[in-house]
XYZ file of C-alpha atoms in Angstrom:
436
model
C 54.300 -1.635 -22.725
C 51.970 0.955 -21.135
C 48.837 -0.423 -19.902
C 45.897 1.758 -21.103
C 43.275 1.585 -18.484
C 39.347 2.904 -18.311
C 37.460 2.424 -15.025
C 33.674 2.260 -14.062
C 32.238 1.451 -11.187
C 28.864 1.930 -8.991
C 28.258 2.247 -5.742
C 25.133 -0.368 -4.176
C 22.389 1.579 -2.448
C 22.773 1.814 1.212
C 18.880 0.659 1.699
C 19.700 -2.835 -0.132
C 16.220 -2.124 -1.993
C 15.819 -4.585 -4.592
C 14.412 -2.037 -7.051
C 17.705 0.427 -6.654
C 19.842 -2.123 -6.559
C 18.572 -3.297 -10.193
C 19.014 0.499 -11.355
C 22.268 0.538 -10.247
C 23.165 -2.592 -11.964
C 21.692 -1.872 -15.276
C 23.476 1.247 -15.012
C 27.178 -0.640 -14.317
C 25.839 -2.820 -17.761
C 25.655 0.737 -19.508
C 29.150 1.764 -18.422
C 30.256 -1.858 -19.243
C 28.619 -2.558 -22.879
C 30.544 1.288 -23.970
C 33.722 -0.524 -23.754
C 35.561 -3.260 -25.764
C 33.972 -6.792 -24.577
C 37.144 -8.385 -25.647
C 39.289 -6.936 -23.372
C 40.505 -7.808 -19.355
C 39.217 -6.270 -16.576
C 40.304 -5.838 -12.749
C 37.317 -6.465 -10.329
C 37.393 -5.201 -6.721
C 34.690 -4.774 -4.320
C 34.760 -2.789 -1.587
C 32.488 -3.929 1.130
C 32.765 -0.990 3.894
C 31.689 1.750 0.770
C 29.494 -0.935 -0.677
C 31.137 0.301 -3.986
C 32.028 -2.056 -6.930
C 35.161 -0.782 -9.035
C 35.907 -2.286 -11.998
C 39.223 -1.225 -14.522
C 39.235 -2.127 -18.013
C 42.649 -3.168 -19.127
C 43.252 -3.278 -22.917
C 46.417 -4.819 -22.726
C 46.896 -6.708 -19.818
C 46.377 -10.688 -21.130
C 44.696 -13.041 -18.401
C 44.226 -16.700 -19.270
C 40.897 -17.354 -21.647
C 40.228 -20.094 -20.170
C 39.695 -19.035 -16.663
C 36.839 -20.608 -14.517
C 34.520 -17.800 -13.950
C 30.533 -18.176 -13.576
C 27.657 -17.137 -12.024
C 26.182 -19.180 -9.793
C 22.612 -19.233 -8.265
C 22.975 -21.195 -5.096
C 19.465 -21.134 -4.719
C 16.074 -19.111 -4.299
C 17.954 -16.986 -1.847
C 21.515 -16.612 -2.641
C 23.464 -15.340 -6.273
C 26.999 -15.542 -6.321
C 29.176 -13.541 -9.068
C 33.080 -14.253 -9.101
C 34.833 -10.809 -9.143
C 38.723 -12.301 -10.116
C 40.119 -10.641 -13.150
C 37.840 -12.048 -16.480
C 36.890 -10.503 -19.719
C 34.456 -7.504 -19.591
C 31.838 -9.316 -22.152
C 31.626 -12.470 -19.245
C 31.075 -10.085 -16.102
C 27.969 -8.403 -18.498
C 27.196 -11.547 -18.903
C 27.027 -12.172 -15.091
C 25.951 -9.439 -13.820
C 22.649 -9.317 -16.914
C 22.259 -13.170 -15.089
C 22.024 -11.962 -11.663
C 19.341 -8.737 -12.636
C 17.190 -11.392 -14.127
C 17.176 -13.246 -10.763
C 16.633 -10.164 -9.162
C 13.808 -9.451 -10.933
C 12.312 -12.505 -9.597
C 12.521 -11.317 -5.413
C 9.038 -10.001 -3.705
C 10.509 -5.893 -3.836
C 7.831 -5.179 -1.472
C 8.887 -7.961 1.069
C 12.559 -8.720 0.586
C 15.434 -6.928 0.078
C 18.827 -7.324 -1.210
C 22.577 -8.113 1.493
C 25.976 -7.987 -0.816
C 28.851 -9.322 0.605
C 32.352 -10.376 -0.655
C 33.653 -13.618 0.351
C 36.311 -15.432 -1.293
C 36.331 -12.894 -4.513
C 32.499 -13.966 -4.520
C 30.392 -10.898 -4.469
C 27.120 -12.468 -2.995
C 24.313 -11.468 -3.254
C 21.413 -12.926 -0.789
C 17.948 -12.216 -0.363
C 16.389 -11.043 3.471
C 12.472 -10.392 4.753
C 11.864 -6.449 5.714
C 10.753 -6.959 8.990
C 7.940 -4.451 9.704
C 5.938 -3.289 12.585
C 2.583 -3.986 10.887
C 0.974 -7.643 11.695
C 1.055 -10.216 9.099
C -1.419 -11.995 6.916
C -2.005 -14.935 8.525
C -5.582 -16.292 7.400
C -7.607 -19.040 8.834
C -10.059 -20.930 7.286
C -11.834 -22.364 9.924
C -13.706 -19.318 10.894
C -15.855 -16.886 8.768
C -14.106 -13.657 8.074
C -15.492 -10.762 6.320
C -13.778 -8.355 4.099
C -15.344 -4.420 3.699
C -13.703 -3.176 1.008
C -14.375 0.908 0.715
C -14.689 0.600 -3.065
C -14.413 3.781 -4.446
C -11.127 4.613 -2.434
C -9.485 1.301 -4.366
C -10.878 2.486 -7.529
C -8.494 6.148 -6.978
C -5.782 4.505 -5.709
C -5.894 2.107 -8.676
C -6.566 5.289 -11.164
C -4.087 7.435 -10.085
C -1.226 4.331 -9.829
C -2.023 3.974 -13.965
C -3.170 7.320 -14.552
C 0.004 7.336 -17.328
C -0.848 4.357 -19.055
C -4.283 5.498 -20.280
C -4.810 2.111 -20.880
C -7.986 0.984 -23.151
C -9.624 -1.850 -25.033
C -9.842 -1.926 -28.380
C -13.200 -0.445 -28.282
C -11.936 2.814 -26.742
C -12.569 2.126 -23.460
C -10.635 3.547 -20.751
C -9.774 0.217 -18.167
C -6.739 1.321 -16.392
C -8.500 1.934 -12.708
C -10.702 -0.970 -13.403
C -8.255 -3.395 -14.312
C -5.933 -2.241 -10.913
C -8.763 -2.608 -9.018
C -9.528 -6.088 -10.307
C -6.141 -7.414 -9.656
C -5.862 -5.663 -6.260
C -9.547 -7.600 -5.612
C -8.424 -10.447 -6.839
C -4.943 -10.488 -4.838
C -7.250 -9.727 -1.436
C -9.424 -12.976 -2.107
C -6.101 -14.677 -2.366
C -4.315 -13.497 0.768
C -7.071 -13.027 2.930
C -9.271 -15.787 2.083
C -12.503 -14.126 3.533
C -16.265 -15.933 3.545
C -17.849 -13.021 3.242
C -17.568 -10.139 0.898
C -18.719 -6.505 0.712
C -18.000 -3.242 -1.454
C -19.112 0.353 -0.397
C -19.084 3.186 -2.587
C -19.479 6.718 -2.285
C -22.980 7.590 -4.035
C -22.278 11.417 -4.536
C -20.997 14.698 -2.634
C -24.326 15.601 -0.519
C -24.725 13.875 2.487
C -25.553 14.422 5.830
C -22.790 16.137 6.942
C -23.366 18.754 4.351
C -26.171 20.014 5.846
C -24.271 19.982 8.986
C -21.344 21.760 7.511
C -21.986 23.093 3.996
C -18.026 23.502 3.091
C -17.800 19.660 3.794
C -15.819 18.713 0.951
C -16.490 21.571 -0.551
C -13.285 22.328 -2.154
C -12.720 19.248 -3.903
C -11.553 18.785 -7.691
C -13.898 17.369 -10.197
C -13.142 14.124 -10.851
C -11.431 13.289 -13.913
C -13.504 12.482 -16.764
C -11.585 9.228 -17.235
C -12.727 8.014 -13.666
C -15.579 8.453 -13.751
C -16.370 6.781 -16.706
C -14.820 3.529 -14.575
C -16.795 4.045 -11.891
C -19.689 2.777 -13.824
C -17.791 -0.028 -15.395
C -16.374 -0.906 -12.389
C -19.412 -1.354 -10.525
C -21.491 -3.248 -13.598
C -18.172 -5.657 -13.443
C -18.630 -6.203 -9.661
C -22.572 -6.642 -9.747
C -21.934 -9.545 -12.661
C -19.417 -11.182 -10.279
C -22.371 -11.574 -7.910
C -20.457 -9.636 -5.419
C -22.532 -7.389 -2.911
C -22.092 -3.888 -3.030
C -23.913 -1.045 -1.197
C -23.759 2.656 -1.249
C -26.228 5.442 0.160
C -28.001 8.867 -0.659
C -27.688 10.460 3.299
C -23.949 8.555 4.158
C -20.750 8.001 2.835
C -19.153 4.357 2.278
C -16.787 5.085 5.561
C -20.787 4.631 7.355
C -21.440 1.744 5.562
C -18.233 -0.017 6.292
C -18.298 1.471 10.284
C -21.949 -0.057 10.260
C -20.880 -3.227 8.489
C -18.252 -3.968 10.791
C -19.142 -3.212 13.551
C -22.406 -5.892 13.110
C -20.490 -8.520 12.245
C -17.504 -7.838 15.078
C -20.188 -7.936 17.873
C -22.535 -10.289 15.682
C -20.335 -12.849 14.625
C -17.371 -12.377 16.969
C -14.974 -12.962 14.020
C -12.482 -10.795 12.135
C -13.702 -8.103 9.590
C -10.911 -6.820 7.528
C -11.653 -2.855 5.895
C -9.681 -2.186 2.864
C -8.740 1.579 2.278
C -6.100 4.012 2.720
C -8.164 6.308 4.583
C -6.813 6.971 8.436
C -10.369 8.087 9.431
C -11.382 4.367 9.981
C -9.077 4.412 13.099
C -11.663 4.914 14.920
C -13.369 1.428 13.837
C -10.746 -0.831 14.972
C -11.135 -3.393 17.688
C -9.743 -6.991 18.485
C -11.834 -7.967 15.409
C -11.440 -4.972 12.955
C -8.391 -4.826 11.305
C -7.666 -2.423 8.490
C -5.780 -3.172 5.205
C -3.877 -0.694 3.793
C -1.981 -0.655 0.065
C 1.210 1.116 -0.623
C 3.020 0.268 -3.606
C 1.388 -2.536 -4.258
C 2.314 -4.123 -0.347
C -0.864 -4.783 1.467
C -0.122 -4.017 5.295
C -2.684 -5.017 8.070
C -3.203 -2.807 10.881
C -5.221 -3.879 14.384
C -5.730 -2.182 17.490
C -2.640 -3.368 19.061
C -0.817 -1.477 16.193
C -2.873 1.948 16.767
C -2.384 1.781 20.483
C 1.288 1.460 20.427
C 1.681 3.957 17.866
C -0.782 6.909 19.464
C -0.785 5.237 23.098
C -4.591 5.958 23.055
C -7.835 4.016 22.420
C -8.838 3.887 18.729
C -12.281 5.548 19.778
C -10.302 8.360 20.941
C -8.983 9.020 17.322
C -12.044 11.166 16.652
C -10.963 13.467 19.380
C -7.735 13.944 17.583
C -9.112 14.859 14.174
C -11.555 17.206 16.683
C -8.622 19.416 17.107
C -6.691 18.461 14.152
C -9.355 18.549 11.418
C -8.801 17.249 7.734
C -7.533 19.600 4.792
C -9.222 16.208 2.514
C -12.424 16.599 3.461
C -12.213 20.478 4.700
C -12.923 19.849 8.209
C -12.300 23.089 10.252
C -10.301 21.589 13.146
C -9.092 23.978 16.224
C -6.553 26.638 14.175
C -3.608 26.854 15.941
C -3.369 23.124 17.277
C -1.631 20.914 15.023
C -0.130 17.213 14.903
C 2.544 18.546 18.398
C -0.176 19.353 20.478
C -3.495 17.229 19.676
C -2.706 13.653 20.486
C -0.723 14.384 23.561
C -3.779 16.622 24.527
C -5.579 13.560 24.288
C -3.448 11.649 25.542
C -3.715 13.747 28.500
C -7.481 14.538 28.723
C -9.297 11.818 26.715
C -11.510 13.349 25.105
C -12.090 16.715 23.679
C -15.368 17.504 26.296
C -12.923 17.101 29.154
C -10.307 18.982 27.889
C -12.921 21.888 27.916
C -13.628 21.065 31.199
C -10.459 21.134 31.802
C -9.492 24.449 30.222
C -8.331 26.720 32.786
C -5.543 24.323 33.527
C -3.695 24.811 30.161
C -2.379 28.280 30.998
C 0.020 26.536 33.512
C 0.239 23.554 31.832
C 3.463 22.491 28.963
C 0.266 23.517 26.427
C 0.113 27.020 27.982
C 0.618 28.401 24.040
C -2.750 26.523 23.021
C -4.700 28.167 25.289
C -6.283 30.843 23.043
C -6.586 28.410 20.515
C -8.312 25.843 21.928
C -10.539 28.829 23.469
C -11.657 30.844 20.147
C -11.539 27.232 18.465
C -14.039 25.546 20.450
C -17.221 25.475 18.563
C -14.776 24.330 15.334
C -13.456 21.799 17.857
C -17.058 20.092 18.141
C -18.603 20.385 15.053
C -15.046 18.762 13.852
C -15.821 15.792 15.908
C -19.182 15.730 14.947
C -18.208 15.225 11.213
C -15.437 13.317 11.902
C -17.574 10.340 13.631
C -18.114 7.514 11.261
C -21.899 6.073 11.912
C -22.087 2.946 12.714
C -25.797 2.448 12.477
C -26.834 3.216 9.074
C -30.436 2.346 7.710
C -29.276 1.070 4.691
C -27.190 -1.686 5.757
C -28.128 -2.033 9.956
C -30.833 -4.982 9.179
C -29.107 -6.343 5.916
C -28.774 -10.434 6.785
C -24.846 -10.732 7.136
C -25.483 -14.012 5.530
C -25.878 -12.627 2.283
C -22.756 -11.197 2.295
C -21.451 -14.804 1.282
C -18.867 -14.725 -1.245
C -20.300 -16.715 -4.097
C -18.878 -15.271 -7.097
C -20.413 -15.995 -10.621
C -17.018 -17.752 -12.511
C -18.639 -17.896 -15.927
C -19.722 -14.068 -16.026
C -16.471 -13.204 -14.171
C -14.373 -14.499 -17.294
C -16.926 -13.196 -19.793
C -16.534 -9.996 -18.202
C -12.524 -10.401 -18.104
C -12.595 -10.565 -21.852
C -14.570 -7.856 -22.612
C -12.808 -5.828 -20.814
C -9.521 -7.716 -22.390
C -7.874 -8.253 -19.056
C -5.651 -10.675 -20.993
C -3.015 -11.244 -18.018
C -5.467 -11.845 -15.290
C -7.059 -14.443 -17.609
C -4.104 -16.421 -18.471
C -2.759 -16.167 -14.431
C -6.710 -17.772 -13.845
C -5.778 -20.455 -16.195
C -2.507 -20.847 -14.462
C -4.382 -20.805 -10.882
C -2.784 -18.573 -9.755
C -6.269 -16.579 -8.363
C -8.894 -18.826 -7.254
C -12.301 -17.378 -6.654
C -14.936 -19.601 -5.063
């Protein structure tokens, strides 16, 4: 009798990411479901190639009572026996594995696959990162500053496809993402004081200095504009302090408050924003929290100096040479990323660079001599535009103790109900979020 054979396989991703591994398993299950679930299969796993190969044998007999079970050993390890088995059993085992992986932290863990005595073992390992980890202390006061405009933009574009609305037709996708991130920040960082800073409009003192500043930015989506008002009203009702200014940007408000807190309180301050311009504010007390794919990363002065080999305050000089396309800061045309940081590493500032400009033709930077020579005026203008103001009048005299976190829980719950943030309400009920 001849044996009829069909074959299917998956190659597990070399990145070992939880998400990619789940997709691979899903593809395998799809392939297997197209087969006859009652026939037998031979399973082989090639450890070097990370390739799982399954041969479907429609005429080969295996014992129907063969012991073959998927075993969850603990939270970090899952084992699937890959000896010969029925297709239906393999589908069940790998479906269980997929469900087990769904509980993993996709941003902090990776999957390691090994073969041991006919068992395919999936184990979870922590992802190592150069960024600092959160280690909140409840002993000292800590200030959490949030770039509200930046955070709402991140939330909007991350959820734009969902076009989430409540039953009244109000767009709420950005507000929902903003709120969830805000609650997660409170949970992880455990701040004692909190303030949010927003941009009030496009025209600030920088537009007086340079009329083309941010001039090329496109008009915001109407759905996003609507949600700015909703978000700010929610924050107000929650009794969380927020600031804006007609003459200054949110960055300047953040700069003023973080400097005051660091100097007057000598305690830690965390600034939440993905804007790299804020690197110039980093000190031993001031950290930046960036958001990437739902993960919060802590970036401090030590990280910055290790990466760029300059001081945070010198980031302004780098920006003076590079410019910034997002803000339409011109910079020095012809000086790119490969030269800007090394030039500041060598000369310390653009002032010192231009004092020693005649050294450039005889140095490794000689190709940039004419660019620097003709771009001097734009370079100094760009430094002024890129410099974050740290003495904004609106917040220079604010009592820092007025920023103490004291959320109006009753009003917060009422607003969440109005906005129909049901999943957040459920998580609050379950104790996932505790806001004091």
